Coordinates of N, CA and C in Angstrom, one line a residue:
X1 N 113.7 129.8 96.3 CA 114.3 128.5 96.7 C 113.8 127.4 95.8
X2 N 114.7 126.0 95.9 CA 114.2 125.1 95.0 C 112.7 124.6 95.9
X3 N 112.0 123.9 95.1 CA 110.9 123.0 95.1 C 111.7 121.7 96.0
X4 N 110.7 121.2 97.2 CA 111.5 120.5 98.3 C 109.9 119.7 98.5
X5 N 109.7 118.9 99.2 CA 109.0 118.5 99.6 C 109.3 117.1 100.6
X6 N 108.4 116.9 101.7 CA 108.5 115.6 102.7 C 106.9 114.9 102.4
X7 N 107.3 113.9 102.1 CA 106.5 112.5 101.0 C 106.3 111.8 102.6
X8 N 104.6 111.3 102.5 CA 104.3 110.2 103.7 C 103.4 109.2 102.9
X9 N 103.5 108.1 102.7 CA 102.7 107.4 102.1 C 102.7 105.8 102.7
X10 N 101.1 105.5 103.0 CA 100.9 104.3 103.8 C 99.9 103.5 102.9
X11 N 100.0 102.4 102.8 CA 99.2 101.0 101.4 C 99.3 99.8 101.8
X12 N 98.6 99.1 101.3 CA 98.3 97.6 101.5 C 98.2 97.0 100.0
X13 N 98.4 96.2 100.1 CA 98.4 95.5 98.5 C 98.1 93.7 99.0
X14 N 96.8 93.4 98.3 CA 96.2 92.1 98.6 C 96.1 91.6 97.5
X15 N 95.9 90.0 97.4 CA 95.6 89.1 96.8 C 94.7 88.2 97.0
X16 N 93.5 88.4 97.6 CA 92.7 87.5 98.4 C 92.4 86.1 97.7
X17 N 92.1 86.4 96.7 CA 91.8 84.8 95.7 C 92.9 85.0 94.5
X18 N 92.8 83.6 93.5 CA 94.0 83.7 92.4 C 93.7 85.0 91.4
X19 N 92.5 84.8 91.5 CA 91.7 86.2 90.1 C 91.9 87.3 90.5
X20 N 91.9 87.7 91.9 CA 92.2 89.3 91.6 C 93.1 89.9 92.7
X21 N 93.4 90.7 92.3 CA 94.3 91.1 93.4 C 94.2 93.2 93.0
X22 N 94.4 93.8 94.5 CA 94.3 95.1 95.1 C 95.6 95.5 95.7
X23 N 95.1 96.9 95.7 CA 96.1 97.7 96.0 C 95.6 99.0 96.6
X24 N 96.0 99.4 97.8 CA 95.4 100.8 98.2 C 96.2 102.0 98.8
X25 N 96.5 102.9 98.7 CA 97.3 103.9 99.4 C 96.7 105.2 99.6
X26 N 97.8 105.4 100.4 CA 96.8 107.1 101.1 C 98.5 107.7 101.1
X27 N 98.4 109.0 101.1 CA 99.6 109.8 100.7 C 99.5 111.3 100.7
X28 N 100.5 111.8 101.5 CA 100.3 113.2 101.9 C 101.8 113.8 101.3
X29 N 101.9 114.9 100.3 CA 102.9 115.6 99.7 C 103.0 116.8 100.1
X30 N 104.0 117.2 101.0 CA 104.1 119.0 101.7 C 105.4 119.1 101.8
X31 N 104.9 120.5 100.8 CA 106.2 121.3 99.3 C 106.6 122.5 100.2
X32 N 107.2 122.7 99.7 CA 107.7 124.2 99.9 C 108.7 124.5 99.1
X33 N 108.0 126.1 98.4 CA 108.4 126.4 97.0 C 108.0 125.8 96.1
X34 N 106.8 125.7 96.6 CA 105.7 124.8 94.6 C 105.8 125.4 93.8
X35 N 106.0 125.1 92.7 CA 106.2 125.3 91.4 C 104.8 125.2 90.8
X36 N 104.2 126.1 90.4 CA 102.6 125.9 89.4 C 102.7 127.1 88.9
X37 N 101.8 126.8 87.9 CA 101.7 127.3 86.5 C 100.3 128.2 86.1
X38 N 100.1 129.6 85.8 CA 99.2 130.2 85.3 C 99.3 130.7 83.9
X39 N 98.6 130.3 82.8 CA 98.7 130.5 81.7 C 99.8 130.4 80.8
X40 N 100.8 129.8 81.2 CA 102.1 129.4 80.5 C 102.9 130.0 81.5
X41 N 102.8 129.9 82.1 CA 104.1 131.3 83.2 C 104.1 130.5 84.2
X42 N 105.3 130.5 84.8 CA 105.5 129.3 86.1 C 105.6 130.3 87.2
X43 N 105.6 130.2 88.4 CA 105.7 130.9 89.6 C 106.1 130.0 90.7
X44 N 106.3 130.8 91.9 CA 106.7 130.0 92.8 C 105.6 130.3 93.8
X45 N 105.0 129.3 94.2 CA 103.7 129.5 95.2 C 103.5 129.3 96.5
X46 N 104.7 128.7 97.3 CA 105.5 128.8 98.6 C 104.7 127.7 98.9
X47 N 104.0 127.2 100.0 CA 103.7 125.9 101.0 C 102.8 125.3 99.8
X48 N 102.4 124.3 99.9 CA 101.7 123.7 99.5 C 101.6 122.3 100.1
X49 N 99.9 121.8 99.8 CA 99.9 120.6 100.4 C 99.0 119.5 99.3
X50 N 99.2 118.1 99.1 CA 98.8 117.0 98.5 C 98.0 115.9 99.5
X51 N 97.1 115.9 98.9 CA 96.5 114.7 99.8 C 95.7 113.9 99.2
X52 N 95.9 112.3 98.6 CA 95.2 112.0 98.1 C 95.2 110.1 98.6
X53 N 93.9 109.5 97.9 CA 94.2 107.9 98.0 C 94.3 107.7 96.4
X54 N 95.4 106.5 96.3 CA 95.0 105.9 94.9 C 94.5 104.2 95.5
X55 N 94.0 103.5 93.9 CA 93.4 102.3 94.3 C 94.1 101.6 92.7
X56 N 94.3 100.7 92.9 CA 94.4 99.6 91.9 C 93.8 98.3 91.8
X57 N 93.0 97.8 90.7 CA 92.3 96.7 91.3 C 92.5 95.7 89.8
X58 N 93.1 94.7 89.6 CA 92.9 93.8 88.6 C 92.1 92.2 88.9
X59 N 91.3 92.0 87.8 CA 90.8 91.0 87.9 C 91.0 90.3 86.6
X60 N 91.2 89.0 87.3 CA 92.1 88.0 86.0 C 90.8 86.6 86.1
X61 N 89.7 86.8 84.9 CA 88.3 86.1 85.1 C 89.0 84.9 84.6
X62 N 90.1 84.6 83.4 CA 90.1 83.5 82.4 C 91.5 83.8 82.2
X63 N 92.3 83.1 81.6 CA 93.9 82.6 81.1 C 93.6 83.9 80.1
X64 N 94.5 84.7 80.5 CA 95.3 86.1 78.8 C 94.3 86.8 78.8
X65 N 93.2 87.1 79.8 CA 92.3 88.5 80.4 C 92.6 89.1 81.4
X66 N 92.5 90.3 81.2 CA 92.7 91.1 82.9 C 91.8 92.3 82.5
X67 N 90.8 92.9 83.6 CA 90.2 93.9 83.6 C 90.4 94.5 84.9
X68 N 90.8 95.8 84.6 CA 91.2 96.2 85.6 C 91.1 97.9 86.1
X69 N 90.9 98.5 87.0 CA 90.5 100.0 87.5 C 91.6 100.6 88.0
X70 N 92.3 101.6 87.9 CA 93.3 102.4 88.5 C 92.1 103.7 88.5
X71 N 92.6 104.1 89.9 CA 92.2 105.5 90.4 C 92.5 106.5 91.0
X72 N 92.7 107.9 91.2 CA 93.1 108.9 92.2 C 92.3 109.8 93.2
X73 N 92.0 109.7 94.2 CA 91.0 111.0 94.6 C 92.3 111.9 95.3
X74 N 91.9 113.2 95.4 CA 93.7 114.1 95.1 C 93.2 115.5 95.5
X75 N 93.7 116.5 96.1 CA 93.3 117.5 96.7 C 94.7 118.2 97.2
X76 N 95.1 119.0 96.2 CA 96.1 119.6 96.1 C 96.4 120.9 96.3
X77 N 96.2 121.7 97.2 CA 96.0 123.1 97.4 C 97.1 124.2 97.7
X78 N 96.9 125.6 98.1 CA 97.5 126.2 98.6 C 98.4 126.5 100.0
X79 N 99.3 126.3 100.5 CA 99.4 126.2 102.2 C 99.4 127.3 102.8
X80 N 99.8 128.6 102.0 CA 99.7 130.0 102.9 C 99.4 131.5 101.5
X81 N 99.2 132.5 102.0 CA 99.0 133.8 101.3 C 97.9 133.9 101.0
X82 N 97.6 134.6 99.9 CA 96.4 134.6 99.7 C 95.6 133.7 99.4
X83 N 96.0 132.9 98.6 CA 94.9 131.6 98.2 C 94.7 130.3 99.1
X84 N 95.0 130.8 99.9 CA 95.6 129.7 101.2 C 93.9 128.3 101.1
X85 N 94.3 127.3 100.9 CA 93.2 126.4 100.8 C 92.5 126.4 99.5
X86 N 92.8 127.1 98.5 CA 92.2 127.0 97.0 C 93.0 125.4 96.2
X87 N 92.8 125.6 95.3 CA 93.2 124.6 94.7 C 94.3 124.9 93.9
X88 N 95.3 124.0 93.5 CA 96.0 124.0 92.5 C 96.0 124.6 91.2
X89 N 96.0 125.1 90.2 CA 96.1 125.3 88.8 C 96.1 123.8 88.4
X90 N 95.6 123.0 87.3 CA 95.6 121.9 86.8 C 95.9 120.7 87.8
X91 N 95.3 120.8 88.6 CA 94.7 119.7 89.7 C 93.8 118.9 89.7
X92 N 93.4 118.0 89.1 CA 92.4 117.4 89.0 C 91.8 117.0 90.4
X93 N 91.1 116.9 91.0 CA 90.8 116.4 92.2 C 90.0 114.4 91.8
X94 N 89.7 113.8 90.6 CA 89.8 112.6 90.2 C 90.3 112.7 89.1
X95 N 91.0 111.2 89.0 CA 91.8 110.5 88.0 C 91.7 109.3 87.9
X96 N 90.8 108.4 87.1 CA 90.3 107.2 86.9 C 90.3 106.8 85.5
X97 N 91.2 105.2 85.7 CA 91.2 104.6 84.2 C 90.4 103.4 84.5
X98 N 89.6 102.6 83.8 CA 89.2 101.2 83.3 C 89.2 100.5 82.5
X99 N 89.5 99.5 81.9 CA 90.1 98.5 80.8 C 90.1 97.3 81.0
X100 N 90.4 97.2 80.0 CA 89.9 95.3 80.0 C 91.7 95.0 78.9
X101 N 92.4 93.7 79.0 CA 93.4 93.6 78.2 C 93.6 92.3 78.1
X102 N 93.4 91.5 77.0 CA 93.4 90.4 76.2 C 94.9 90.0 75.9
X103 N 95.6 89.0 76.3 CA 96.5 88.4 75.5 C 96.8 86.8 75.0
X104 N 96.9 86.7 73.4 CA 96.6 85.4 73.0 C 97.9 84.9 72.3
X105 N 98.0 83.7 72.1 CA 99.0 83.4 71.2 C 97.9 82.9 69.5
X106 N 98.5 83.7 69.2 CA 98.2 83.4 67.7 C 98.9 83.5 66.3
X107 N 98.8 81.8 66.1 CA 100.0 81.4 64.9 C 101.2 81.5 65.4
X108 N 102.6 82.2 65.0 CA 104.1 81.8 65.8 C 104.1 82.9 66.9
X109 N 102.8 84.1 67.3 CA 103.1 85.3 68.0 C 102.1 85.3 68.8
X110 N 102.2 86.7 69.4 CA 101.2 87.1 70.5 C 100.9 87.9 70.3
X111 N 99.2 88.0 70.4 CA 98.7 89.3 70.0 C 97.7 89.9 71.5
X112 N 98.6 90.8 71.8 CA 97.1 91.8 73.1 C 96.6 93.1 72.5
X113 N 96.0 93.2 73.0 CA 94.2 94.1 72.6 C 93.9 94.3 74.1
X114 N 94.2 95.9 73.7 CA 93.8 96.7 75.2 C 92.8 97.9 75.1
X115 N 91.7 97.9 75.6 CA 90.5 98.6 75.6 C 90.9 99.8 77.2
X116 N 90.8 101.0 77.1 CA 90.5 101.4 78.1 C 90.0 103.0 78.0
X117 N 89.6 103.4 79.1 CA 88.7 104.6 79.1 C 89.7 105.4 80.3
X118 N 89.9 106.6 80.1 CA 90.6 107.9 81.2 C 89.6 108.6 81.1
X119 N 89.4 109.2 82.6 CA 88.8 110.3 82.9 C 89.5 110.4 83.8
X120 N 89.4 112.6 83.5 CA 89.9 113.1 83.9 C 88.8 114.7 84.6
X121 N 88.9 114.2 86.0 CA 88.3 115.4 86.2 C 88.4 117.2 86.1
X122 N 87.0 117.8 86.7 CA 87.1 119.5 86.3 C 88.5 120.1 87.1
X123 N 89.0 120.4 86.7 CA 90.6 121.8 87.0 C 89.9 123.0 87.1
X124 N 91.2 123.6 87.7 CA 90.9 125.1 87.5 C 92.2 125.6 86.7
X125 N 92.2 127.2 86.2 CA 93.5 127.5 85.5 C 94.4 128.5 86.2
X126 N 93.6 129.0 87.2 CA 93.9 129.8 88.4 C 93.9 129.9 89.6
X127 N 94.9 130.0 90.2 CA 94.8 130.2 92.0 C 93.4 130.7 92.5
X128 N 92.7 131.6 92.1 CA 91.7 132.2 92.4 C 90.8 131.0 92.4
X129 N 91.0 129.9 91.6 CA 90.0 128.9 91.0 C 88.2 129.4 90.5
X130 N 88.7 130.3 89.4 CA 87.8 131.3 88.6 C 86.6 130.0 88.0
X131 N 85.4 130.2 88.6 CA 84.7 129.1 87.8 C 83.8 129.2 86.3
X132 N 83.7 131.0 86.3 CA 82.8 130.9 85.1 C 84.0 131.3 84.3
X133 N 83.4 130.7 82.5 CA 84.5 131.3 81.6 C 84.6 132.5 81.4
X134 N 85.7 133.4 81.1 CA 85.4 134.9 80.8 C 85.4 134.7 79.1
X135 N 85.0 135.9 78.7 CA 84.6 135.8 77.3 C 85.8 135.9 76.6
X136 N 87.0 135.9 76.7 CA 88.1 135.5 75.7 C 88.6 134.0 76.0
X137 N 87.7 133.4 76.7 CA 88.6 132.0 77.2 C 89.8 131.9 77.7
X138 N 90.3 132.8 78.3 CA 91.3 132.9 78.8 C 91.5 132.2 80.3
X139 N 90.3 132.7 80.9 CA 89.9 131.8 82.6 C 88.7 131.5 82.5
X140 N 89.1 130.3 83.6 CA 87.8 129.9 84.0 C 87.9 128.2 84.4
X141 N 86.6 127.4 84.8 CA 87.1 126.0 84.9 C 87.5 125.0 83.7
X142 N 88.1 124.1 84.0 CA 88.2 123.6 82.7 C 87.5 122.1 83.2
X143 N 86.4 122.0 82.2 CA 85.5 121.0 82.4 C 86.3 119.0 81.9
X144 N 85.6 118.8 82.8 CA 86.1 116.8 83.0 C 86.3 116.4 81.9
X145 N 86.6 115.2 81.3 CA 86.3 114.6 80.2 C 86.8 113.1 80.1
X146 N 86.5 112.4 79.6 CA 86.6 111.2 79.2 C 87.2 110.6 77.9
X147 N 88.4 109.6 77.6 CA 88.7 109.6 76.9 C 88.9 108.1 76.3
X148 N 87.8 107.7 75.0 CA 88.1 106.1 75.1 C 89.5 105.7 74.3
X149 N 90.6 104.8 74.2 CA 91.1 104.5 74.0 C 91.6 103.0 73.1
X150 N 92.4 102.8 72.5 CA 92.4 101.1 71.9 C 93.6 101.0 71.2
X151 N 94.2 99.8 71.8 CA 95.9 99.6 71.4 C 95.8 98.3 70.5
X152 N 96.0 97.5 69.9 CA 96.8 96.8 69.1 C 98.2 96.2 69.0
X153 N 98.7 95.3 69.3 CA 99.9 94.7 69.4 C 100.3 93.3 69.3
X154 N 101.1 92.9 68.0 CA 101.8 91.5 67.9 C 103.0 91.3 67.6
X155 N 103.2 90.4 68.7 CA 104.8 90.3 68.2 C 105.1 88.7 68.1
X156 N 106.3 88.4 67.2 CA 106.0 87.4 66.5 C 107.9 87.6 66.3
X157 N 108.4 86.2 67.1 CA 110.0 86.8 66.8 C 111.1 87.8 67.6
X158 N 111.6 88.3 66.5 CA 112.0 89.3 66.9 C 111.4 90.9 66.0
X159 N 110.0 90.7 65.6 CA 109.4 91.8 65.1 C 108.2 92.1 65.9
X160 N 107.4 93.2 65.5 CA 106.6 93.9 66.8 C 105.7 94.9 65.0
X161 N 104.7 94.1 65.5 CA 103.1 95.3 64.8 C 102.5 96.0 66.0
X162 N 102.3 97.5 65.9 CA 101.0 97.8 66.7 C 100.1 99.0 65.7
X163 N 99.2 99.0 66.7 CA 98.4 100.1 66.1 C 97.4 100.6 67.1
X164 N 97.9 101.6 67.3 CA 96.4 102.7 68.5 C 96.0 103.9 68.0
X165 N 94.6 104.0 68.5 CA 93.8 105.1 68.2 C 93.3 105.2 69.6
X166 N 93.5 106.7 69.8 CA 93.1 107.4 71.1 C 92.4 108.4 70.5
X167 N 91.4 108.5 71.7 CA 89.9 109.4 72.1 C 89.1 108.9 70.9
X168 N 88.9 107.3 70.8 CA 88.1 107.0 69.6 C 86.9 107.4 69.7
X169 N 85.9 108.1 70.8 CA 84.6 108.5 70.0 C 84.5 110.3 69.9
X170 N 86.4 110.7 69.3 CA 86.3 112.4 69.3 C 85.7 113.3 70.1
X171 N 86.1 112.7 71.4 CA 85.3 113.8 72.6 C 86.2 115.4 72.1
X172 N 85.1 116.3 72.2 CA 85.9 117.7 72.1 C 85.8 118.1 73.5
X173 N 87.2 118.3 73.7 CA 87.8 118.7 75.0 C 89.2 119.8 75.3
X174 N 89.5 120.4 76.1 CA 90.7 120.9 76.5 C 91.1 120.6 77.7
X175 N 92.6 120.8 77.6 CA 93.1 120.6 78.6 C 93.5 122.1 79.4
X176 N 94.1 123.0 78.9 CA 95.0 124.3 79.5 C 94.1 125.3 78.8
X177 N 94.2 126.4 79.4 CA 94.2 128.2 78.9 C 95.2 128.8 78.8
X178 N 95.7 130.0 77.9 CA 97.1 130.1 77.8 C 96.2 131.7 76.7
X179 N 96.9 132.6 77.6 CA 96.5 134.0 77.1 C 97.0 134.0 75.1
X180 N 98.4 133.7 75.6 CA 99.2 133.8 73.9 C 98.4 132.9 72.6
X181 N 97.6 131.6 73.3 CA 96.8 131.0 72.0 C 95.5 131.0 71.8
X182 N 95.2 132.4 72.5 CA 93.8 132.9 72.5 C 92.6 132.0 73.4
X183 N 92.7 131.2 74.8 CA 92.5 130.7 75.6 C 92.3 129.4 75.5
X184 N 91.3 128.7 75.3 CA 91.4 127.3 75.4 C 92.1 126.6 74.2
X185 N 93.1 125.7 74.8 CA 94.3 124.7 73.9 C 93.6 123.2 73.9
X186 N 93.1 123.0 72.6 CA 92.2 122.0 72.2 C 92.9 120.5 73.1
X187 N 92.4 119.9 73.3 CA 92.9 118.5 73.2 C 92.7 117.4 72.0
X188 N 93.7 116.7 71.5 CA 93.9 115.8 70.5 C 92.3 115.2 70.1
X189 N 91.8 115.4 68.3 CA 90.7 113.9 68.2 C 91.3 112.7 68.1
X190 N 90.1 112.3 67.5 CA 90.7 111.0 67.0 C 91.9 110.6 66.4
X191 N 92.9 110.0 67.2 CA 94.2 110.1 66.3 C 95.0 108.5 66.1
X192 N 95.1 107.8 65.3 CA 95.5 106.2 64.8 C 96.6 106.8 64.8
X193 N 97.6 105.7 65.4 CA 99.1 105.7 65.0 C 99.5 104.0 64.5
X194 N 100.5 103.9 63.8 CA 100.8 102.5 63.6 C 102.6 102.6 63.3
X195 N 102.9 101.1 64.1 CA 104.4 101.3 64.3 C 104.3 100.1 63.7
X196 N 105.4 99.4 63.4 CA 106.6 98.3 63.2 C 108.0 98.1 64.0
X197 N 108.3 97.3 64.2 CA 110.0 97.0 65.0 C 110.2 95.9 64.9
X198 N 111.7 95.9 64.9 CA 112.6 95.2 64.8 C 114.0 95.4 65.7
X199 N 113.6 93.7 66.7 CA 114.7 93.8 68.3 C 115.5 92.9 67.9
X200 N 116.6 93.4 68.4 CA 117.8 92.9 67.8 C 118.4 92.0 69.3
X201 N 118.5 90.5 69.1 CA 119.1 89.9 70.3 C 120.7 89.8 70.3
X202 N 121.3 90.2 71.5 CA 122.7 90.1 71.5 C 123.3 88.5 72.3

């Protein structure tokens, strides 16, 4: 059968002073006919259940600063058979960003400068939720990681500079196991990109 699920989700979102303002939710997701994934191969995993809070929190200290935390705690498991109560395949059970983002006017444009860090917590790659690695790296946990980040951007007109470099201090990390590319599938280093554009007003 297709992937179906009934979504319950309850939140509050405040503003208590001008500088910062929150957000909180809680949220329960129950599937039937989950769709997850072991080593590249999709299956259907029948009940399943999601349970998590997210938070958002920004604070605005000064005019064109915002620093601010987005987060997940998340618990996504099996609902019946055999792995009944294990965890998901690539489930993180946290998901946390923090950053800080600057925006100025400078000369005829605006330039923001965005700092921020992801983490992502330990997964498993198996229903079984296999914790030691086996010796072809094929299973096992797939350990947390952290990733610092930094964006670049001015626009000026109708033209646009940026420039970002993500996992700027080359954490070595993976994300997936996948029998076909000999088990663990690297995650990106240090990688700069740089764009230009040009928006055309009608």
């Amino acid at each position: 059968g297709a992937e179906t699920s009934n979504n319950y989700e309850i939140g509050i979102r405040t503003t208590p002073v001008r500088w910062l303002d929150l957000s909180l939710s809680g949220y329960i997701l129950d599937f039937n006919h989950k769709l997850t994934e072991e080593g590249g191969v999709f299956s259907n995993a029948g009940k399943a259940l999601h349970k998590g809070l997210e938070v958002e929190l920004n604070v605005l200290p000064f005019k064109g600063m915002r620093v601010y935390a987005t987060g997940a705690l998340q618990r996504a498991t099996f609902g019946e058979g055999t792995y009944k109560g294990n965890l998901l395949p690539y489930a993180p059970q946290q998901l946390f960003t923090v950053g800080a983002k600057y925006q100025v006017t400078l000369g005829s444009g605006e330039l923001i400068v965005n700092a921020y860090n992801t983490f992502t917590g330990k997964q498993y790659n198996d229903a079984l939720n296999t914790e030691e690695e086996s010796t072809d790296g094929n299973n096992g946990a797939i350990p947390a990681y952290n990733l610092l980040n930094l964006s670049l951007n001015y626009n000026w007109r109708n033209w646009g500079v940026s420039l970002t470099a993500n996992n700027l201090l080359n954490e070595r990390y993976f994300t997936h196991r996948y029998d076909f590319w000999g088990g663990k599938f690297p995650g990106a280093p240090t990688t700069v990109n740089a764009g230009i554009s040009y928006r055309l007003h009608r």
